[in-house]
XYZ file of C-alpha atoms in Angstrom:
759
model
C -58.091 -58.041 12.811
C -60.404 -56.571 15.503
C -58.980 -54.292 18.210
C -60.543 -53.270 21.513
C -59.624 -50.191 23.579
C -57.728 -50.871 26.785
C -56.223 -47.568 27.952
C -56.494 -43.798 27.549
C -53.640 -41.732 28.956
C -55.294 -38.297 28.590
C -58.786 -37.179 27.556
C -59.570 -33.470 27.279
C -62.892 -31.974 26.151
C -63.643 -28.275 25.875
C -66.534 -26.678 27.734
C -67.384 -24.973 24.442
C -67.876 -28.178 22.491
C -71.043 -27.821 20.353
C -73.901 -30.195 21.070
C -76.178 -29.260 18.168
C -76.762 -32.129 15.763
C -75.224 -31.423 12.384
C -72.535 -29.004 13.595
C -69.520 -29.508 11.284
C -66.159 -30.192 12.929
C -62.721 -31.043 11.613
C -60.183 -33.399 13.043
C -57.311 -35.751 12.496
C -55.651 -38.668 14.181
C -52.224 -40.276 14.296
C -51.598 -43.941 15.029
C -48.542 -46.101 15.485
C -47.985 -49.712 16.358
C -47.018 -50.249 19.987
C -45.535 -53.673 20.409
C -46.806 -56.823 18.745
C -50.528 -56.586 19.376
C -51.213 -52.962 20.387
C -51.851 -49.716 18.518
C -51.467 -46.297 20.157
C -53.142 -43.256 18.683
C -54.040 -39.652 19.384
C -57.178 -37.889 18.181
C -57.946 -34.171 17.842
C -61.182 -32.373 16.861
C -61.470 -28.627 16.006
C -63.955 -26.073 14.817
C -64.281 -25.335 11.104
C -61.630 -22.609 11.211
C -59.178 -24.832 13.123
C -58.910 -22.048 15.704
C -60.457 -23.828 18.684
C -59.784 -27.351 19.884
C -62.891 -29.148 21.060
C -61.463 -32.533 21.978
C -58.129 -34.284 22.335
C -57.361 -37.887 23.206
C -53.768 -38.930 23.807
C -52.322 -42.321 24.557
C -55.401 -44.138 23.232
C -54.363 -47.795 23.176
C -56.182 -50.740 21.665
C -55.187 -54.392 21.495
C -55.934 -57.405 19.362
C -55.471 -59.703 22.356
C -59.142 -60.686 22.576
C -60.474 -63.794 24.379
C -57.437 -66.007 23.956
C -56.967 -69.160 25.900
C -53.844 -68.974 28.045
C -54.650 -71.966 30.214
C -52.369 -74.916 30.570
C -54.807 -77.035 28.579
C -54.938 -74.718 25.620
C -53.129 -77.227 23.470
C -51.002 -76.151 20.533
C -50.536 -72.406 20.808
C -48.644 -71.917 17.583
C -51.592 -69.790 16.645
C -54.128 -69.296 19.435
C -56.223 -66.693 17.690
C -59.822 -67.669 16.956
C -60.122 -69.309 13.546
C -61.141 -67.286 10.533
C -63.309 -69.974 8.932
C -66.267 -71.770 10.478
C -68.804 -74.215 9.079
C -72.276 -75.382 10.038
C -72.625 -79.073 10.819
C -75.972 -80.831 11.050
C -76.691 -83.863 13.234
C -79.771 -85.823 14.168
C -81.817 -84.094 16.864
C -81.522 -86.782 19.521
C -84.300 -85.480 21.733
C -86.710 -85.224 18.771
C -86.261 -88.707 17.296
C -89.070 -91.217 17.684
C -88.033 -94.608 19.017
C -88.136 -96.333 15.638
C -86.113 -93.485 14.107
C -83.504 -93.678 16.858
C -83.329 -97.452 16.448
C -82.676 -97.070 12.728
C -79.967 -94.451 13.271
C -78.246 -96.570 15.915
C -78.406 -99.739 13.811
C -76.776 -97.994 10.876
C -73.982 -96.507 12.992
C -71.699 -99.553 12.827
C -71.349 -103.241 13.453
C -70.100 -103.044 17.037
C -71.868 -101.876 20.150
C -69.151 -99.284 20.752
C -69.802 -97.715 17.341
C -73.480 -97.502 18.207
C -72.644 -95.925 21.553
C -70.388 -93.434 19.818
C -73.241 -92.373 17.527
C -75.622 -91.904 20.463
C -72.988 -89.908 22.352
C -72.311 -87.744 19.289
C -75.995 -86.893 18.973
C -76.280 -86.029 22.656
C -73.098 -83.928 22.590
C -74.240 -82.189 19.409
C -77.444 -81.047 21.101
C -75.637 -80.175 24.352
C -71.971 -79.358 23.536
C -71.154 -78.583 27.169
C -72.530 -81.858 28.511
C -70.231 -83.662 30.954
C -69.265 -87.277 30.287
C -68.104 -90.177 32.445
C -66.882 -93.251 30.610
C -66.392 -96.472 32.530
C -63.637 -98.755 31.283
C -63.082 -102.435 31.941
C -59.419 -101.711 32.603
C -57.094 -98.743 32.383
C -55.899 -98.208 28.785
C -52.386 -97.261 27.720
C -53.738 -94.077 26.118
C -57.054 -92.238 26.197
C -56.676 -90.994 22.625
C -57.832 -94.373 21.365
C -59.558 -97.412 22.783
C -62.405 -95.435 24.346
C -65.816 -94.534 23.024
C -65.402 -90.844 23.816
C -62.128 -90.629 21.853
C -64.170 -90.630 18.646
C -66.298 -87.640 19.691
C -65.435 -83.990 18.975
C -65.556 -82.287 22.375
C -65.873 -78.558 23.055
C -63.240 -78.866 25.783
C -61.017 -81.648 27.074
C -61.962 -81.397 30.741
C -65.616 -82.302 30.119
C -64.754 -86.024 30.008
C -63.737 -88.157 32.976
C -63.001 -91.864 33.244
C -63.336 -94.605 35.832
C -62.023 -98.178 35.836
C -64.168 -101.147 36.884
C -61.466 -103.676 37.657
C -59.107 -101.234 39.366
C -61.100 -98.572 41.129
C -58.069 -97.611 43.257
C -55.840 -95.278 41.292
C -52.093 -94.941 41.767
C -51.178 -91.271 42.024
C -53.183 -88.211 41.084
C -54.972 -88.144 37.758
C -57.104 -85.343 36.385
C -58.794 -87.650 33.899
C -59.744 -90.519 36.201
C -62.243 -90.624 39.061
C -62.472 -93.116 41.858
C -65.990 -94.539 42.177
C -66.662 -96.438 45.381
C -69.946 -98.379 45.684
C -71.807 -97.447 48.822
C -70.469 -93.906 48.763
C -72.866 -91.089 47.823
C -72.300 -89.487 44.441
C -70.180 -86.364 44.821
C -70.421 -85.375 41.180
C -73.003 -86.128 38.506
C -72.735 -86.298 34.747
C -74.998 -85.603 31.794
C -73.877 -88.811 30.100
C -72.319 -92.027 31.418
C -70.919 -94.494 28.882
C -70.219 -98.178 29.479
C -68.535 -99.732 26.460
C -69.131 -103.270 25.335
C -65.956 -104.334 27.181
C -67.654 -103.553 30.498
C -70.382 -106.137 29.941
C -68.261 -109.037 31.148
C -67.201 -107.401 34.409
C -70.050 -105.085 35.383
C -71.977 -107.663 37.394
C -70.753 -107.547 40.973
C -68.534 -104.526 40.413
C -71.028 -101.672 40.380
C -74.778 -101.766 40.754
C -77.130 -100.139 38.285
C -78.757 -97.892 40.950
C -75.278 -96.737 42.021
C -74.421 -95.693 38.461
C -77.779 -94.008 37.922
C -77.126 -91.898 41.024
C -74.232 -90.332 39.112
C -76.478 -89.239 36.221
C -77.938 -85.737 36.313
C -81.703 -85.305 35.950
C -82.401 -85.279 32.241
C -79.187 -87.198 31.566
C -78.422 -90.575 30.053
C -76.646 -93.833 30.799
C -75.753 -95.858 27.692
C -74.357 -99.386 27.717
C -72.871 -101.489 24.943
C -74.622 -104.597 26.241
C -78.046 -105.787 27.404
C -79.043 -104.307 30.771
C -79.639 -107.849 32.088
C -75.857 -108.085 32.516
C -76.327 -105.983 35.640
C -78.197 -108.910 37.168
C -80.751 -106.534 38.636
C -84.394 -105.700 37.900
C -85.191 -102.795 35.623
C -85.152 -99.530 37.608
C -88.487 -97.885 38.252
C -87.340 -94.252 38.093
C -85.734 -94.278 34.650
C -86.855 -95.031 31.135
C -85.113 -97.866 29.310
C -84.758 -98.439 25.563
C -83.018 -101.526 24.236
C -81.691 -101.587 20.669
C -80.817 -105.247 20.350
C -79.446 -107.463 17.637
C -77.568 -110.744 17.834
C -74.058 -109.302 18.188
C -74.189 -105.688 19.292
C -76.932 -104.791 21.755
C -77.227 -101.275 23.178
C -79.147 -100.139 26.248
C -80.207 -96.524 26.817
C -81.328 -95.344 30.258
C -82.989 -91.930 30.386
C -83.221 -90.165 33.764
C -86.365 -88.026 34.015
C -85.825 -84.330 34.496
C -88.079 -81.935 36.369
C -91.320 -81.365 34.491
C -90.225 -77.898 33.413
C -87.004 -79.277 31.928
C -88.323 -82.464 30.374
C -86.529 -82.658 27.047
C -89.353 -83.987 24.872
C -89.006 -87.588 25.996
C -92.613 -88.286 24.974
C -91.817 -87.086 21.466
C -88.603 -89.021 21.129
C -87.306 -92.128 22.849
C -90.350 -92.929 24.928
C -92.508 -95.762 23.761
C -95.299 -94.668 26.042
C -98.425 -92.938 24.860
C -97.819 -89.327 23.868
C -100.711 -87.977 25.870
C -101.778 -84.373 26.180
C -99.112 -81.701 26.131
C -99.524 -78.950 28.655
C -96.666 -76.801 27.418
C -98.945 -75.184 24.851
C -102.299 -73.535 25.220
C -105.163 -75.516 23.781
C -105.192 -73.392 20.643
C -102.745 -73.327 17.705
C -103.263 -70.975 14.773
C -102.169 -72.219 11.338
C -101.665 -69.395 8.832
C -101.988 -70.187 5.142
C -100.725 -67.921 2.323
C -103.145 -65.504 0.583
C -103.850 -68.026 -2.191
C -103.038 -71.450 -0.779
C -102.334 -74.304 -3.178
C -104.033 -77.666 -2.885
C -100.862 -79.098 -1.327
C -100.867 -76.442 1.357
C -104.546 -77.035 2.148
C -103.979 -80.780 2.481
C -100.958 -80.110 4.688
C -103.066 -77.876 6.960
C -105.783 -80.496 7.354
C -103.271 -83.230 8.215
C -101.523 -80.989 10.760
C -104.855 -80.163 12.417
C -105.619 -83.904 12.754
C -102.248 -84.730 14.297
C -102.449 -81.848 16.780
C -105.949 -82.935 17.730
C -104.635 -86.435 18.509
C -102.095 -84.791 20.803
C -104.892 -83.001 22.701
C -104.552 -79.615 21.023
C -107.100 -77.531 19.172
C -105.823 -76.165 15.886
C -107.545 -73.854 13.452
C -106.611 -72.516 10.037
C -106.826 -68.743 9.644
C -106.733 -66.864 6.338
C -104.242 -64.151 5.400
C -106.215 -61.013 6.258
C -105.660 -57.763 8.099
C -107.428 -59.249 11.138
C -104.342 -61.402 11.775
C -102.717 -58.451 13.513
C -105.053 -58.977 16.477
C -105.818 -62.683 16.065
C -102.222 -63.808 16.674
C -101.795 -61.886 19.903
C -100.394 -64.244 22.602
C -101.129 -67.274 20.410
C -98.974 -70.172 19.212
C -98.644 -69.771 15.464
C -97.619 -72.072 12.622
C -96.823 -70.271 9.369
C -97.339 -72.015 6.011
C -96.706 -68.808 4.060
C -93.614 -70.276 2.429
C -94.490 -73.940 2.481
C -94.311 -74.360 -1.287
C -93.780 -70.856 -2.719
C -91.521 -67.892 -1.820
C -93.228 -65.165 0.179
C -90.597 -63.071 1.949
C -88.507 -62.595 -1.184
C -91.084 -60.280 -2.827
C -93.231 -59.333 0.160
C -95.223 -56.097 -0.137
C -95.158 -53.361 2.492
C -98.646 -54.288 3.685
C -97.839 -58.007 3.943
C -94.546 -57.267 5.659
C -96.390 -55.264 8.297
C -98.532 -58.329 9.025
C -95.426 -60.530 9.255
C -93.994 -58.102 11.808
C -97.224 -58.310 13.833
C -96.985 -62.081 13.838
C -93.364 -62.002 15.003
C -93.933 -59.337 17.643
C -97.305 -60.345 19.049
C -97.426 -64.143 18.893
C -96.514 -66.278 21.881
C -94.466 -68.537 19.640
C -93.918 -68.987 15.918
C -92.980 -72.060 13.889
C -92.252 -71.109 10.262
C -92.416 -74.060 7.860
C -90.846 -74.056 4.416
C -90.074 -76.727 1.837
C -88.335 -74.337 -0.526
C -84.859 -74.869 -1.950
C -82.423 -72.062 -2.740
C -81.700 -68.576 -1.432
C -85.358 -67.645 -1.169
C -85.765 -70.264 1.594
C -83.177 -68.518 3.748
C -84.657 -65.005 3.856
C -86.752 -65.919 6.877
C -83.724 -67.437 8.625
C -81.952 -64.091 8.655
C -85.066 -62.169 9.616
C -85.879 -64.397 12.593
C -82.262 -64.462 13.775
C -82.359 -60.685 14.047
C -85.756 -60.791 15.741
C -84.620 -63.387 18.278
C -81.607 -61.282 19.172
C -83.425 -57.950 19.394
C -86.556 -59.271 21.113
C -84.879 -61.934 23.284
C -87.537 -64.281 21.962
C -86.253 -67.835 21.389
C -89.750 -69.062 20.558
C -89.293 -67.930 16.939
C -88.381 -71.117 15.066
C -87.901 -72.333 11.481
C -88.319 -75.883 10.159
C -86.918 -76.615 6.698
C -88.573 -79.610 5.040
C -87.162 -81.596 2.130
C -90.704 -82.502 1.061
C -94.252 -82.216 2.397
C -94.734 -85.906 3.145
C -93.284 -85.939 6.674
C -94.017 -82.280 7.386
C -97.229 -82.444 9.479
C -95.866 -85.071 11.866
C -92.522 -83.323 12.292
C -94.120 -79.891 12.749
C -96.382 -81.264 15.470
C -93.412 -82.922 17.140
C -91.477 -79.678 17.248
C -94.526 -77.782 18.508
C -95.049 -80.015 21.527
C -91.339 -80.382 22.343
C -89.222 -78.328 24.686
C -86.291 -78.136 22.295
C -84.265 -74.930 22.642
C -83.148 -75.160 19.020
C -84.583 -72.499 16.749
C -83.537 -73.760 13.295
C -84.340 -77.336 12.341
C -83.992 -79.396 9.181
C -85.619 -82.545 7.851
C -82.960 -84.587 6.055
C -85.085 -86.294 3.403
C -85.639 -89.470 5.377
C -88.053 -87.864 7.797
C -85.408 -87.313 10.490
C -85.068 -83.977 12.256
C -81.622 -82.410 12.470
C -80.158 -79.429 14.286
C -77.015 -77.468 13.500
C -73.990 -76.284 15.415
C -71.141 -74.009 14.319
C -67.670 -75.523 14.387
C -64.290 -74.110 13.523
C -63.267 -75.411 10.093
C -59.731 -76.509 10.866
C -58.918 -77.776 7.361
C -60.107 -74.572 5.702
C -58.287 -72.451 8.268
C -55.102 -74.397 7.562
C -55.560 -73.836 3.840
C -56.175 -70.119 4.304
C -53.156 -69.851 6.602
C -50.955 -71.608 4.036
C -51.978 -69.098 1.343
C -51.747 -66.114 3.688
C -48.367 -67.159 5.037
C -49.704 -67.320 8.626
C -49.512 -71.091 9.048
C -46.903 -72.668 11.305
C -44.933 -75.760 10.379
C -41.521 -77.253 11.057
C -38.865 -76.777 8.389
C -35.158 -76.130 8.057
C -34.139 -72.471 7.776
C -31.838 -73.529 4.936
C -34.916 -74.535 2.945
C -36.252 -70.954 2.965
C -35.055 -68.803 0.079
C -36.409 -65.573 1.633
C -35.383 -63.533 4.713
C -36.763 -64.731 8.065
C -37.216 -62.971 11.379
C -38.154 -64.205 14.847
C -41.501 -63.121 16.253
C -43.985 -64.094 18.934
C -47.672 -64.263 18.102
C -48.852 -64.091 21.741
C -46.543 -62.257 24.171
C -46.515 -64.199 27.422
C -46.759 -67.592 25.720
C -43.182 -68.591 24.922
C -44.274 -71.539 22.787
C -45.644 -69.095 20.214
C -42.129 -67.933 19.294
C -41.511 -68.751 15.658
C -39.681 -67.572 12.559
C -41.667 -66.049 9.717
C -41.128 -64.021 6.554
C -39.334 -60.771 7.349
C -41.201 -57.609 6.394
C -39.851 -55.874 3.321
C -37.659 -52.968 4.452
C -37.841 -51.166 1.107
C -34.881 -49.500 -0.554
C -31.550 -49.540 1.288
C -30.950 -46.078 2.784
C -27.771 -44.121 2.098
C -26.354 -44.730 5.593
C -27.569 -48.326 6.040
C -25.688 -51.597 6.002
C -27.406 -54.882 5.143
C -25.961 -57.820 7.061
C -26.322 -61.579 6.714
C -26.746 -62.522 10.372
C -24.495 -65.357 11.519
C -25.225 -65.020 15.253
C -27.503 -62.859 17.379
C -27.448 -62.195 21.092
C -30.355 -63.004 23.416
C -30.549 -60.602 26.322
C -32.946 -59.748 29.117
C -34.895 -57.302 26.960
C -35.852 -60.158 24.625
C -37.158 -62.103 27.601
C -39.178 -59.097 28.819
C -40.680 -58.576 25.339
C -41.516 -62.270 24.974
C -43.179 -62.288 28.385
C -45.242 -59.239 27.454
C -43.630 -57.050 30.123
C -42.124 -54.644 27.579
C -44.102 -53.527 24.539
C -41.915 -53.832 21.436
C -42.596 -55.581 18.106
C -38.912 -56.397 17.437
C -36.834 -59.134 19.040
C -33.061 -58.914 19.176
C -30.779 -55.898 19.391
C -27.312 -57.216 18.690
C -25.699 -59.535 16.195
C -22.714 -60.396 14.084
C -22.438 -61.376 10.444
C -21.181 -60.548 6.969
C -21.980 -57.340 5.091
C -24.148 -58.003 2.017
C -24.755 -54.444 0.806
C -24.014 -50.886 1.835
C -25.747 -47.567 1.217
C -24.252 -45.007 -1.135
C -22.750 -42.906 1.688
C -21.271 -45.756 3.742
C -17.464 -45.875 3.832
C -16.702 -47.452 7.201
C -17.453 -51.023 6.056
C -17.754 -52.797 2.714
C -19.343 -55.917 1.248
C -17.821 -59.066 2.718
C -16.617 -57.476 5.967
C -17.182 -59.348 9.241
C -18.994 -57.002 11.636
C -20.388 -56.825 15.127
C -23.310 -54.441 15.321
C -26.234 -52.985 17.181
C -29.166 -54.217 15.088
C -32.787 -53.501 15.981
C -34.533 -56.805 15.214
C -31.367 -58.879 15.013
C -33.055 -62.274 15.411
C -33.302 -62.656 11.657
C -31.403 -64.114 8.741
C -30.875 -60.698 7.122
C -31.100 -57.313 8.869
C -30.210 -53.657 8.355
C -28.654 -51.092 10.652
C -26.995 -47.642 10.371
C -23.318 -47.780 9.501
C -22.361 -46.033 12.766
C -23.679 -49.097 14.615
C -21.229 -51.458 12.883
C -17.721 -52.403 14.049
C -15.310 -54.462 11.964
C -14.306 -57.637 13.767
C -10.774 -59.010 13.721
C -10.394 -62.582 12.540
C -9.650 -63.856 16.044
C -13.193 -63.002 17.197
C -15.924 -65.511 16.268
C -19.428 -64.535 15.159
C -20.849 -65.910 18.427
C -18.466 -63.748 20.455
C -19.147 -60.780 18.210
C -22.896 -61.096 18.810
C -22.348 -60.941 22.580
C -20.545 -57.588 22.645
C -22.859 -54.721 21.539
C -25.604 -54.544 24.178
C -23.833 -55.516 27.383
C -20.538 -53.675 26.829
C -22.091 -50.507 25.372
C -24.514 -50.448 28.294
C -21.701 -50.810 30.818
C -19.539 -48.172 29.105
C -22.346 -45.615 28.824
C -23.366 -46.194 32.466
C -19.936 -46.062 34.111
C -18.056 -43.677 31.807
C -20.611 -41.354 30.205
C -23.162 -41.066 33.007
C -21.411 -41.873 36.317
C -18.056 -40.413 35.094
C -16.186 -42.698 37.459
C -12.510 -42.109 38.168
C -9.814 -44.448 39.460
C -10.223 -45.599 43.072
C -13.918 -44.710 43.133
C -16.378 -47.503 43.943
C -19.255 -49.192 42.179
C -21.964 -51.679 43.216
C -22.891 -53.941 40.294
C -26.158 -55.834 40.694
C -26.699 -59.209 38.984
C -22.951 -59.345 38.362
C -22.962 -62.839 36.839
C -25.187 -61.697 33.973
C -24.035 -60.279 30.670
C -24.103 -56.601 31.653
C -22.739 -57.504 35.095
C -19.660 -59.257 33.688
C -19.100 -56.467 31.162
C -19.305 -53.888 33.969
C -16.840 -55.847 36.103
C -14.302 -55.976 33.229
C -14.722 -52.258 32.497
C -14.540 -51.364 36.231
C -11.312 -53.320 36.567
C -9.904 -51.424 33.560
C -10.944 -48.147 35.211
C -9.276 -49.228 38.495
C -12.491 -49.049 40.542
C -13.329 -50.683 43.851
C -15.915 -53.298 42.888
C -18.832 -54.616 44.949
C -21.321 -57.062 43.417
C -24.518 -58.964 44.112
C -25.389 -62.410 42.757
C -28.349 -64.751 43.123
C -26.708 -68.133 43.798
C -23.586 -69.899 45.019
C -22.664 -70.919 41.458
C -22.748 -67.296 40.362
C -20.716 -66.303 43.384
C -18.095 -68.863 42.397
C -18.075 -67.522 38.831
C -17.287 -63.914 39.775
C -14.664 -65.036 42.279
C -12.841 -67.481 39.992
C -13.079 -65.563 36.709
C -12.742 -61.981 37.883
C -11.048 -62.313 41.271
C -13.758 -60.492 43.249
C -13.112 -61.042 46.954
C -15.786 -62.834 48.917
C -16.197 -59.828 51.262
C -17.354 -57.761 48.272
C -20.041 -60.237 47.138
C -23.615 -59.954 48.456
C -26.966 -61.644 47.910
C -29.272 -60.058 45.315
C -32.359 -62.009 46.438
C -33.049 -59.828 49.473
C -32.128 -56.406 50.849
C -29.304 -57.679 53.092
C -26.803 -56.214 50.625
C -27.606 -52.689 51.891
C -26.181 -53.336 55.345
C -23.348 -55.352 53.788
C -22.259 -52.483 51.520
C -22.477 -49.998 54.378
C -20.403 -52.290 56.569
C -17.509 -52.881 54.138
C -17.399 -49.206 53.073
C -17.308 -47.903 56.634
C -20.864 -46.536 56.341
C -20.013 -44.335 53.347
C -21.636 -46.319 50.514
C -20.508 -46.483 46.884
C -19.999 -43.812 44.254
C -22.163 -45.626 41.705
C -24.915 -48.220 41.755
C -25.479 -50.039 38.471
C -28.973 -51.338 39.063
C -31.079 -53.912 37.292
C -33.148 -55.040 40.297
C -36.823 -54.119 40.527
C -39.414 -53.151 43.095
C -38.384 -52.991 46.746
C -34.792 -54.007 45.938
C -34.437 -50.977 43.664
C -35.687 -48.751 46.481
C -33.257 -50.284 48.967
C -30.345 -50.008 46.492
C -30.938 -46.246 46.437
C -29.635 -46.163 50.037
C -26.295 -47.735 49.067
C -25.081 -44.484 47.444
C -22.351 -42.343 48.948
C -22.822 -38.552 48.994
C -22.708 -37.131 45.451
C -23.022 -40.673 44.096
C -24.815 -41.680 40.898
C -27.549 -44.300 40.634
C -27.765 -45.701 37.083
C -30.964 -47.600 36.365
C -30.745 -49.981 33.393
C -33.882 -52.015 34.150
C -37.203 -51.350 32.460
C -39.885 -52.847 34.686
C -40.156 -50.079 37.289
C -40.038 -47.429 34.580
C -42.858 -49.026 32.602
C -44.906 -49.425 35.784
C -44.150 -45.857 36.933
C -42.893 -46.978 40.334
C -42.438 -44.243 42.966
C -38.926 -43.237 44.076
C -37.853 -42.128 47.561
C -36.672 -38.484 47.663
C -34.594 -38.586 50.874
C -31.302 -39.738 49.248
C -31.301 -36.626 47.032
C -30.460 -34.600 50.153
C -26.887 -35.923 49.877
C -26.503 -34.517 46.366
C -27.009 -37.837 44.667
C -28.043 -38.341 41.066
C -30.591 -40.818 39.705
C -30.380 -41.503 35.982
C -31.943 -44.073 33.682
C -31.416 -45.019 30.052
C -31.958 -47.576 27.327
C -29.682 -47.917 24.329
C -32.684 -47.475 22.033
C -33.366 -44.030 23.495
C -29.689 -43.047 23.176
C -29.687 -44.163 19.523
C -32.944 -42.319 18.808
C -32.082 -39.000 20.440
C -28.256 -38.923 20.413
C -27.014 -41.116 17.535
C -23.656 -39.302 17.678
C -23.209 -40.238 21.338
C -24.260 -43.816 20.607
C -21.731 -44.072 17.790
C -18.928 -42.654 19.948
C -19.761 -44.984 22.839
C -19.816 -48.068 20.610
C -16.595 -47.035 18.895
C -14.771 -46.536 22.202
C -16.162 -49.804 23.555
C -15.048 -51.858 20.574
C -11.587 -50.289 20.686
C -11.193 -51.863 24.129
C -12.448 -55.169 22.707
C -9.879 -55.085 19.878
C -7.118 -54.383 22.418
C -8.176 -57.417 24.454
C -9.162 -55.362 27.485
C -12.728 -56.657 27.252
C -13.719 -60.218 26.335
C -16.980 -62.070 25.804
C -18.905 -62.900 28.999
C -19.336 -66.529 30.000
C -20.949 -68.954 30.262
């Protein structure tokens, strides 16, 4: 998986760093995963003796979140990463088909006019994948996924197609897909392709005029109809070219809107039945290069190509393979027959390769013809792809022929066209085709199924292996899904393996899922049955019902240190047991360990109707504290009043800073001894001013910490304390304190002092 750098915390480079090429240096790096899609590393470089540090990079972060679609129209985001597998698809080159060829292709597309229209539209969209489409419908269908011509076309994006209704041009309500076309009103938007299905033939006359519709077609665009243009009841327009592919039951009409001369897309070489005429896009001269020892077939091919180009008003000459080519091809249009019937590039000598480079570099344009089959025919494809990229020279083209019979005519057609395609193919029937790269959805699905990365609906009971909850794209909640849990290896001496029966969802999970906190694991608390214990575990045994702090608890099976487990009495359900660890341990550590609150002191609890808020209220009542709270709605206000008996005078609004004046008012201007804060931004800053002298501000939120928000210093003048913690940090740095806190907390739960928060 590719990663791109997004952040460097610290970059230090020594003034003594050597700049001499070849100077040996030594170094090392350390990397660790940071969240779901980021890696953080540090890099150090030293001299040979490891006595002097030349360079250090710390906090170097890179992410795999590259070019993903997070728009509302992104469709199924179960896996929004670009596909691994792609395939090349070939389609008839619409702009390079002669009229009789196009007629044959359209006739073979299907029995109905709509099938013929679909084929024409597919060819146009294949050449121009970003072309915009307007499809006119006789009446509004129940669904756009079927019953329309464009529904059978693979589109590069959904929003490139719009619809309009003939019989009901006034639309009820807003619709992104439908446009309102009003005859007599100037065209506000134009399209590359307008489609009128065969169903429009009966109602088009009198509804919309042909000139009105043609006004909505961009220069160089097309209007295609599944009926004879005479249905319009109007004379043939003078400023567009019309082709009619008629049979008894399924006629098709194609209107081509001329583009500016510089953008004319080879109409003379394709759908136009007019005389080809002279082509002014090329100079008068075309050089045809034969191989060093041309075969009879190559010589005949050259002569025929010269004749055809002459009929098109061009002078063509055949030049031999000599050293003089290096100057002869300068600024000329060149046709190469070097690999027409025999490999050349596969075993090219140094001298000949130098001449090939001169042709590529110095010619005005190059058309390389080959009728070879097999890998040897593709050597030139790779070479010219590189050259086009490095030289920014799209005039380097390749035409692969199935045989020599149609070659001269097709080569001449490509030469005089304005096609932007650089790789073309003749399909065996004399029809030119061009390729596009498409994501291979079926192969990607197969690869995903073998790699275990595919997503499908199934019952968790059907999986005979451990599962864990993850999110493939933080910020997109519909990419949450269960997958195989990573193997944790051997069970450690102090670990307990638990079959999870219930896990608690808390605010940290929401923050991780939204991408606001970087962490690869979801879930921190759960309850279940002990499956196994490490050799040194004595506090619990197999079969015990436990409530526990579990890092990554949203899983079917998880492990945690034994000190994080508490045996549950039978009167506590698994659901209740999963709701205890985070909220009650947080409240206990904040009010008892950090704030050291004593009876009759006061506390302001923000977001009191939440899990931590309710836990803090229960603990504060047990500690005999004066309690002040904030809530965000009337329902939450009712909850804390009815369930916990908080008086209305002690309840404030958490949605704005009015609680500051409220707390000051009800405390006689003193403030509170402790603020338990989970608000962010300006409300955190204002909460700071609710503290009484020598009070303690306990921050349990994460957003301001991760964003490095500034903190006012003035309140410190009153001897106040600001402290912040997360349970993960306590567990990491003070596991003994974490164990003691959880043990004391659950003792209160067993005694019935604390109960599960609701709802």
